[in-house]
């Protein structure tokens, strides 16, 4: 196991998965996602970009107030391995401070933009900030390319098992396909007896079973 391993899923016996949403908050699509999770009584993790928090602070607050997790997704969404150490620190620190303003607490998890990291980046993000790097199992769903609701649903279904971390986007571009796909999946999974939990809850469940 490399020191900069990205966590795509965890070992878990309980039927629980973590839905995650990148690149928000977005005043149009994030509230629609919140509505879905309210209906199925689930929780999710939103990996927010600092510049987007600044633009949509009230939306970020609504995510927190409804009991969801906010993770660090950097300030400006760069390829972290291409930055200097100081630039990486700044990307992480600025967004950490913004999230603390919203939630009152330091975020527990982060997702590298483009799931792109390195030993040098991990020395800062994990070593200095204490963040596990979170990936996902359903990259083939490519929801960011708007490939159609059926594609997003099918490619995600293929990867669902206890401990799966699922990646979607609520920020940038038209995310209506993602919203509809998530609506279908959230209802299906809940009906199948799955709990929809935050990434931090999923990690804790796995550690408790170990």
Tab-separated table of C-alpha atoms in Angstrom:
chain	number	residue	atom	x	y	z
A	1	UNK	CA	0.000	0.000	0.000
A	2	UNK	CA	1.492	3.348	-1.043
A	3	UNK	CA	1.361	6.254	1.338
A	4	UNK	CA	-0.788	8.152	-1.133
A	5	UNK	CA	-3.386	5.471	-1.711
A	6	UNK	CA	-6.831	6.758	-2.631
A	7	UNK	CA	-9.746	5.095	-0.816
A	8	UNK	CA	-12.342	3.961	-3.368
A	9	UNK	CA	-14.251	1.588	-1.083
A	10	UNK	CA	-13.948	-0.009	2.333
A	11	UNK	CA	-14.396	-3.522	3.634
A	12	UNK	CA	-17.842	-3.731	5.184
A	13	UNK	CA	-20.421	-6.375	6.030
A	14	UNK	CA	-23.258	-3.950	6.736
A	15	UNK	CA	-25.239	-2.787	3.706
A	16	UNK	CA	-24.087	0.830	3.598
A	17	UNK	CA	-22.687	3.035	0.822
A	18	UNK	CA	-21.524	6.646	0.579
A	19	UNK	CA	-22.836	8.970	-2.122
A	20	UNK	CA	-20.453	11.871	-2.787
A	21	UNK	CA	-20.903	15.048	-4.815
A	22	UNK	CA	-18.079	17.138	-6.257
A	23	UNK	CA	-17.546	20.717	-7.431
A	24	UNK	CA	-20.406	22.455	-5.599
A	25	UNK	CA	-22.093	23.984	-3.872
A	26	UNK	CA	-24.419	24.990	-6.695
A	27	UNK	CA	-27.595	27.004	-6.009
A	28	UNK	CA	-29.612	25.075	-8.620
A	29	UNK	CA	-28.543	21.440	-8.308
A	30	UNK	CA	-27.322	21.049	-4.721
A	31	UNK	CA	-30.794	21.790	-3.250
A	32	UNK	CA	-32.288	19.157	-5.593
A	33	UNK	CA	-29.815	16.586	-4.258
A	34	UNK	CA	-30.655	17.593	-0.686
A	35	UNK	CA	-34.332	17.025	-1.420
A	36	UNK	CA	-33.637	13.480	-2.670
A	37	UNK	CA	-31.700	12.565	0.470
A	38	UNK	CA	-34.380	14.074	2.680
A	39	UNK	CA	-36.965	11.835	0.977
A	40	UNK	CA	-34.930	8.634	1.504
A	41	UNK	CA	-33.629	9.715	4.946
A	42	UNK	CA	-30.011	9.336	3.842
A	43	UNK	CA	-26.844	11.380	4.207
A	44	UNK	CA	-24.120	12.250	1.690
A	45	UNK	CA	-20.710	13.902	1.495
A	46	UNK	CA	-20.235	17.043	-0.583
A	47	UNK	CA	-16.650	17.712	-1.682
A	48	UNK	CA	-16.799	21.465	-2.125
A	49	UNK	CA	-14.512	23.841	-4.006
A	50	UNK	CA	-13.556	26.982	-2.095
A	51	UNK	CA	-14.424	29.399	-4.902
A	52	UNK	CA	-17.885	27.826	-5.156
A	53	UNK	CA	-18.455	28.077	-1.395
A	54	UNK	CA	-17.708	31.795	-1.685
A	55	UNK	CA	-20.286	32.126	-4.486
A	56	UNK	CA	-22.994	30.004	-2.810
A	57	UNK	CA	-22.444	30.308	0.918
A	58	UNK	CA	-26.124	29.858	1.813
A	59	UNK	CA	-26.265	26.610	-0.169
A	60	UNK	CA	-23.201	25.328	1.681
A	61	UNK	CA	-24.871	26.194	4.978
A	62	UNK	CA	-28.023	24.293	3.950
A	63	UNK	CA	-25.912	21.174	3.268
A	64	UNK	CA	-24.452	21.349	6.762
A	65	UNK	CA	-27.741	22.197	8.465
A	66	UNK	CA	-29.368	19.104	6.950
A	67	UNK	CA	-26.723	16.860	8.494
A	68	UNK	CA	-24.557	16.111	5.487
A	69	UNK	CA	-20.759	16.088	5.444
A	70	UNK	CA	-18.655	18.715	3.687
A	71	UNK	CA	-15.244	17.581	2.444
A	72	UNK	CA	-12.327	19.596	1.060
A	73	UNK	CA	-12.004	19.624	-2.758
A	74	UNK	CA	-9.369	22.405	-2.895
A	75	UNK	CA	-9.903	26.093	-3.548
A	76	UNK	CA	-9.645	26.269	-7.353
A	77	UNK	CA	-9.708	22.614	-8.561
A	78	UNK	CA	-6.142	22.317	-9.920
A	79	UNK	CA	-4.075	19.213	-10.683
A	80	UNK	CA	-2.307	19.156	-7.303
A	81	UNK	CA	0.848	17.273	-8.453
A	82	UNK	CA	1.582	20.164	-10.849
A	83	UNK	CA	1.707	22.716	-8.005
A	84	UNK	CA	4.480	23.730	-5.640
A	85	UNK	CA	4.238	22.602	-2.019
A	86	UNK	CA	3.213	26.095	-0.977
A	87	UNK	CA	0.486	26.208	-3.621
A	88	UNK	CA	-0.876	22.835	-2.457
A	89	UNK	CA	-0.967	24.092	1.133
A	90	UNK	CA	-2.789	27.238	0.049
A	91	UNK	CA	-5.389	25.259	-1.948
A	92	UNK	CA	-6.116	23.078	1.081
A	93	UNK	CA	-5.926	25.791	3.735
A	94	UNK	CA	-8.218	28.308	2.065
A	95	UNK	CA	-10.989	25.755	1.600
A	96	UNK	CA	-10.483	24.268	5.050
A	97	UNK	CA	-11.024	27.720	6.541
A	98	UNK	CA	-14.151	28.293	4.445
A	99	UNK	CA	-15.608	24.934	5.503
A	100	UNK	CA	-14.836	25.713	9.148
A	101	UNK	CA	-16.776	28.973	8.766
A	102	UNK	CA	-19.776	26.974	7.508
A	103	UNK	CA	-19.643	23.992	9.875
A	104	UNK	CA	-17.646	25.146	12.876
A	105	UNK	CA	-15.286	22.184	12.487
A	106	UNK	CA	-12.325	21.098	10.387
A	107	UNK	CA	-13.338	18.789	7.524
A	108	UNK	CA	-12.329	15.137	7.942
A	109	UNK	CA	-11.907	14.065	4.324
A	110	UNK	CA	-10.772	15.430	0.985
A	111	UNK	CA	-10.941	14.404	-2.639
A	112	UNK	CA	-8.074	15.349	-4.940
A	113	UNK	CA	-9.347	17.080	-8.085
A	114	UNK	CA	-9.321	14.574	-10.961
A	115	UNK	CA	-8.431	11.960	-8.260
A	116	UNK	CA	-4.867	13.095	-9.055
A	117	UNK	CA	-2.291	12.879	-6.267
A	118	UNK	CA	1.340	11.920	-5.568
A	119	UNK	CA	3.750	11.114	-2.746
A	120	UNK	CA	4.632	14.795	-2.474
A	121	UNK	CA	0.998	15.920	-2.395
A	122	UNK	CA	0.098	13.232	0.158
A	123	UNK	CA	2.918	14.387	2.427
A	124	UNK	CA	0.962	17.635	2.719
A	125	UNK	CA	-2.693	16.564	2.476
A	126	UNK	CA	-2.344	13.481	4.686
A	127	UNK	CA	0.832	14.309	6.607
A	128	UNK	CA	0.116	17.941	7.477
A	129	UNK	CA	-3.670	18.251	7.155
A	130	UNK	CA	-4.590	14.714	8.224
A	131	UNK	CA	-6.931	14.070	5.309
A	132	UNK	CA	-7.515	10.620	3.828
A	133	UNK	CA	-7.795	10.915	0.033
A	134	UNK	CA	-11.212	9.718	-1.150
A	135	UNK	CA	-11.844	8.286	-4.606
A	136	UNK	CA	-14.804	6.228	-5.855
A	137	UNK	CA	-15.693	2.928	-7.521
A	138	UNK	CA	-18.009	4.219	-10.252
A	139	UNK	CA	-15.690	6.318	-12.404
A	140	UNK	CA	-17.114	4.588	-15.488
A	141	UNK	CA	-20.414	6.402	-14.887
A	142	UNK	CA	-18.702	9.634	-16.109
A	143	UNK	CA	-21.634	11.737	-14.950
A	144	UNK	CA	-19.558	14.895	-15.555
A	145	UNK	CA	-19.768	14.192	-19.313
A	146	UNK	CA	-23.587	14.114	-19.208
A	147	UNK	CA	-23.760	10.672	-20.902
A	148	UNK	CA	-27.452	10.109	-20.150
A	149	UNK	CA	-29.363	9.068	-17.040
A	150	UNK	CA	-29.440	5.364	-18.000
A	151	UNK	CA	-25.651	5.256	-18.472
A	152	UNK	CA	-24.984	6.877	-15.090
A	153	UNK	CA	-27.410	4.503	-13.350
A	154	UNK	CA	-26.166	1.320	-15.045
A	155	UNK	CA	-22.446	2.010	-14.623
A	156	UNK	CA	-23.010	2.868	-10.959
A	157	UNK	CA	-25.230	-0.159	-10.278
A	158	UNK	CA	-22.407	-2.394	-11.512
A	159	UNK	CA	-20.188	-1.171	-8.663
A	160	UNK	CA	-22.599	-1.157	-5.744
A	161	UNK	CA	-21.731	-3.378	-2.790
A	162	UNK	CA	-21.362	-2.765	0.947
A	163	UNK	CA	-18.619	-0.179	1.453
A	164	UNK	CA	-18.784	1.426	-2.013
A	165	UNK	CA	-18.017	5.129	-2.392
A	166	UNK	CA	-19.963	6.631	-5.292
A	167	UNK	CA	-18.929	9.751	-7.217
A	168	UNK	CA	-21.327	12.302	-8.734
A	169	UNK	CA	-21.210	16.037	-9.457
A	170	UNK	CA	-23.538	18.788	-8.273
A	171	UNK	CA	-21.385	21.675	-9.541
A	172	UNK	CA	-20.602	23.225	-12.958
A	173	UNK	CA	-22.563	22.613	-16.161
A	174	UNK	CA	-26.035	21.085	-16.391
A	175	UNK	CA	-26.342	18.440	-13.676
A	176	UNK	CA	-29.969	17.457	-14.313
A	177	UNK	CA	-28.941	13.976	-15.566
A	178	UNK	CA	-26.958	13.391	-12.400
A	179	UNK	CA	-29.874	14.496	-10.218
A	180	UNK	CA	-32.271	12.077	-11.951
A	181	UNK	CA	-29.774	9.198	-11.831
A	182	UNK	CA	-29.141	9.786	-8.126
A	183	UNK	CA	-32.878	9.912	-7.467
A	184	UNK	CA	-33.294	6.454	-9.063
A	185	UNK	CA	-30.282	4.960	-7.287
A	186	UNK	CA	-31.110	6.401	-3.868
A	187	UNK	CA	-34.642	5.004	-3.971
A	188	UNK	CA	-33.459	1.604	-5.270
A	189	UNK	CA	-30.713	1.229	-2.680
A	190	UNK	CA	-32.896	2.287	0.210
A	191	UNK	CA	-35.572	-0.202	-0.895
A	192	UNK	CA	-32.865	-2.895	-1.027
A	193	UNK	CA	-31.980	-2.254	2.612
A	194	UNK	CA	-28.894	-0.072	2.136
A	195	UNK	CA	-28.091	2.810	4.454
A	196	UNK	CA	-26.837	5.930	2.705
A	197	UNK	CA	-24.133	7.410	4.936
A	198	UNK	CA	-21.368	10.005	4.800
A	199	UNK	CA	-17.820	9.012	3.898
A	200	UNK	CA	-16.658	9.566	7.476
A	201	UNK	CA	-19.476	7.347	8.755
A	202	UNK	CA	-18.550	4.661	6.204
A	203	UNK	CA	-14.887	4.739	7.311
A	204	UNK	CA	-15.969	4.498	10.966
A	205	UNK	CA	-18.300	1.553	10.255
A	206	UNK	CA	-15.479	-0.305	8.519
A	207	UNK	CA	-13.040	0.392	11.346
A	208	UNK	CA	-15.590	-0.837	13.908
A	209	UNK	CA	-16.023	-4.130	12.022
A	210	UNK	CA	-12.289	-4.728	11.618
